[in-house]
CSV table of C-alpha atoms in Angstrom, one decimal:
chain,number,residue,atom,x,y,z
A,1,MET,CA,0.4,-18.7,-19.0
A,2,LYS,CA,-3.3,-19.6,-18.9
A,3,LEU,CA,-5.6,-17.8,-16.5
A,4,LYS,CA,-6.2,-20.9,-14.4
A,5,GLU,CA,-2.4,-21.6,-14.0
A,6,MET,CA,-1.8,-17.9,-13.1
A,7,ALA,CA,-4.5,-18.1,-10.4
A,8,LEU,CA,-2.7,-21.0,-8.8
A,9,THR,CA,0.6,-19.2,-8.8
A,10,LEU,CA,-0.5,-15.9,-7.3
A,11,LYS,CA,1.3,-16.5,-4.0
A,12,TRP,CA,2.4,-12.9,-3.3
A,13,THR,CA,-1.1,-11.6,-4.1
A,14,LYS,CA,-2.6,-14.0,-1.7
A,15,LYS,CA,0.0,-13.3,1.1
A,16,LEU,CA,-0.4,-9.5,0.8
A,17,SER,CA,-4.2,-9.8,0.6
A,18,ILE,CA,-4.1,-11.6,3.9
A,19,TRP,CA,-1.8,-9.0,5.4
A,20,THR,CA,-3.8,-6.0,4.2
A,21,PRO,CA,-6.6,-6.2,6.8
A,22,ILE,CA,-4.1,-6.8,9.6
A,23,LEU,CA,-2.1,-3.7,8.6
A,24,LEU,CA,-5.3,-1.7,8.2
A,25,PHE,CA,-6.4,-2.6,11.7
A,26,ILE,CA,-3.0,-1.6,13.1
A,27,ALA,CA,-3.0,1.7,11.2
A,28,VAL,CA,-6.6,2.6,12.3
A,29,LEU,CA,-5.8,1.6,15.9
A,30,MET,CA,-2.7,3.9,15.8
A,31,MET,CA,-4.8,6.8,14.5
A,32,GLY,CA,-6.9,6.6,17.6
A,33,GLY,CA,-10.2,7.9,16.2
A,34,GLY,CA,-8.4,11.0,14.8
A,35,HIS,CA,-6.5,11.8,18.0
A,36,GLY,CA,-3.6,9.4,17.6
A,37,MET,CA,-0.6,9.1,15.3
A,38,PHE,CA,-1.2,9.3,11.5
A,39,GLU,CA,2.5,8.5,10.6
A,40,PRO,CA,2.1,4.7,10.7
A,41,ALA,CA,-1.0,4.9,8.4
A,42,ILE,CA,0.8,7.2,6.0
A,43,ILE,CA,3.9,5.0,6.0
A,44,LEU,CA,1.9,1.8,5.5
A,45,PHE,CA,-0.8,3.1,3.2
A,46,PRO,CA,0.5,6.1,1.2
A,47,PHE,CA,-2.0,5.6,-1.6
A,48,GLY,CA,-4.9,5.6,0.9
A,49,LEU,CA,-3.7,8.8,2.5
A,50,ILE,CA,-2.6,10.7,-0.5
A,51,GLY,CA,-6.0,12.4,-0.3
A,52,ILE,CA,-5.1,14.3,2.8
A,53,LEU,CA,-2.9,16.5,0.6
A,54,CYS,CA,-6.0,17.8,-1.3
A,55,SER,CA,-9.0,17.3,1.0
A,56,ARG,CA,-10.1,17.8,4.6
A,57,GLY,CA,-10.4,14.1,5.5
A,58,ILE,CA,-9.9,10.5,4.5
A,59,GLU,CA,-12.5,9.9,1.8
A,60,LEU,CA,-13.9,6.6,0.5
A,61,PRO,CA,-12.0,6.5,-2.9
A,62,PHE,CA,-8.8,6.7,-1.0
A,63,VAL,CA,-9.8,4.0,1.5
A,64,ILE,CA,-10.5,1.8,-1.5
A,65,LEU,CA,-7.0,2.5,-2.8
A,66,ALA,CA,-5.6,1.6,0.6
A,67,ILE,CA,-7.5,-1.8,0.6
A,68,PHE,CA,-6.2,-2.7,-2.9
A,69,GLN,CA,-2.6,-1.3,-2.5
A,70,TYR,CA,-0.9,-4.4,-1.2
A,71,PRO,CA,-2.8,-6.9,-3.3
A,72,VAL,CA,-1.8,-4.9,-6.4
A,73,TYR,CA,1.8,-4.9,-5.2
A,74,GLY,CA,1.5,-8.7,-4.9
A,75,LEU,CA,0.0,-9.0,-8.4
A,76,LEU,CA,2.8,-7.0,-9.9
A,77,ILE,CA,5.3,-9.2,-8.3
A,78,ASP,CA,3.5,-12.4,-9.3
A,79,ILE,CA,3.1,-11.5,-13.0
A,80,ILE,CA,6.8,-10.9,-13.4
A,81,GLY,CA,8.5,-14.1,-14.7
A,82,ASN,CA,12.2,-13.9,-14.5
A,83,LYS,CA,14.5,-13.1,-11.6
A,84,LYS,CA,16.1,-10.0,-13.0
A,85,SER,CA,12.8,-8.3,-13.7
A,86,LEU,CA,11.4,-9.5,-10.4
A,87,ASN,CA,14.2,-7.8,-8.5
A,88,TRP,CA,13.6,-4.6,-10.4
A,89,THR,CA,9.9,-4.8,-9.8
A,90,ILE,CA,10.3,-5.2,-6.0
A,91,ILE,CA,12.9,-2.3,-5.9
A,92,SER,CA,10.6,-0.1,-8.0
A,93,ILE,CA,7.5,-0.8,-5.8
A,94,ALA,CA,9.5,-0.2,-2.6
A,95,THR,CA,11.1,3.0,-3.9
A,96,PHE,CA,7.8,4.4,-5.1
A,97,HIS,CA,6.1,3.5,-1.8
A,98,ILE,CA,8.8,5.1,0.3
A,99,VAL,CA,9.0,8.3,-1.9
A,100,LEU,CA,5.2,8.7,-1.8
A,101,SER,CA,5.2,8.2,2.0
A,102,LEU,CA,7.9,10.8,2.4
A,103,VAL,CA,6.1,13.3,0.1
A,104,ILE,CA,2.9,12.9,2.1
A,105,LEU,CA,4.7,13.2,5.4
A,106,THR,CA,6.4,16.4,4.2
A,107,LEU,CA,3.4,18.1,2.6
A,108,ARG,CA,0.6,17.2,4.9
A,109,GLY,CA,-1.2,20.0,6.7
A,110,GLU,CA,-1.2,20.9,10.4
A,111,LYS,CA,-4.4,18.8,10.9
A,112,TRP,CA,-2.5,15.6,10.2
A,113,ILE,CA,0.5,16.2,12.4
């Protein structure tokens, strides 16, 4: 597939890129300036909040990971061609996302409860 054709067929990348700022807004709103709930942010953006396991705060590199997390999910889904591989890709992404969220929820420090 040529690059131009691929750019026209990136429907999941486009959809998830549109949803990313909406989900980020919800997550930040739920965090309440550091005095709210962090669980929704951890569940929605585990790659962005993996840094809380090894640092004192949410740092810029992890914020960048959060911003690109869903578009990368969409890109992985879009570049898979056949149905069998597509199903396994979606299951793999969802499983990894859920497991990473659970690991962060389990291992986070007292500051993030």
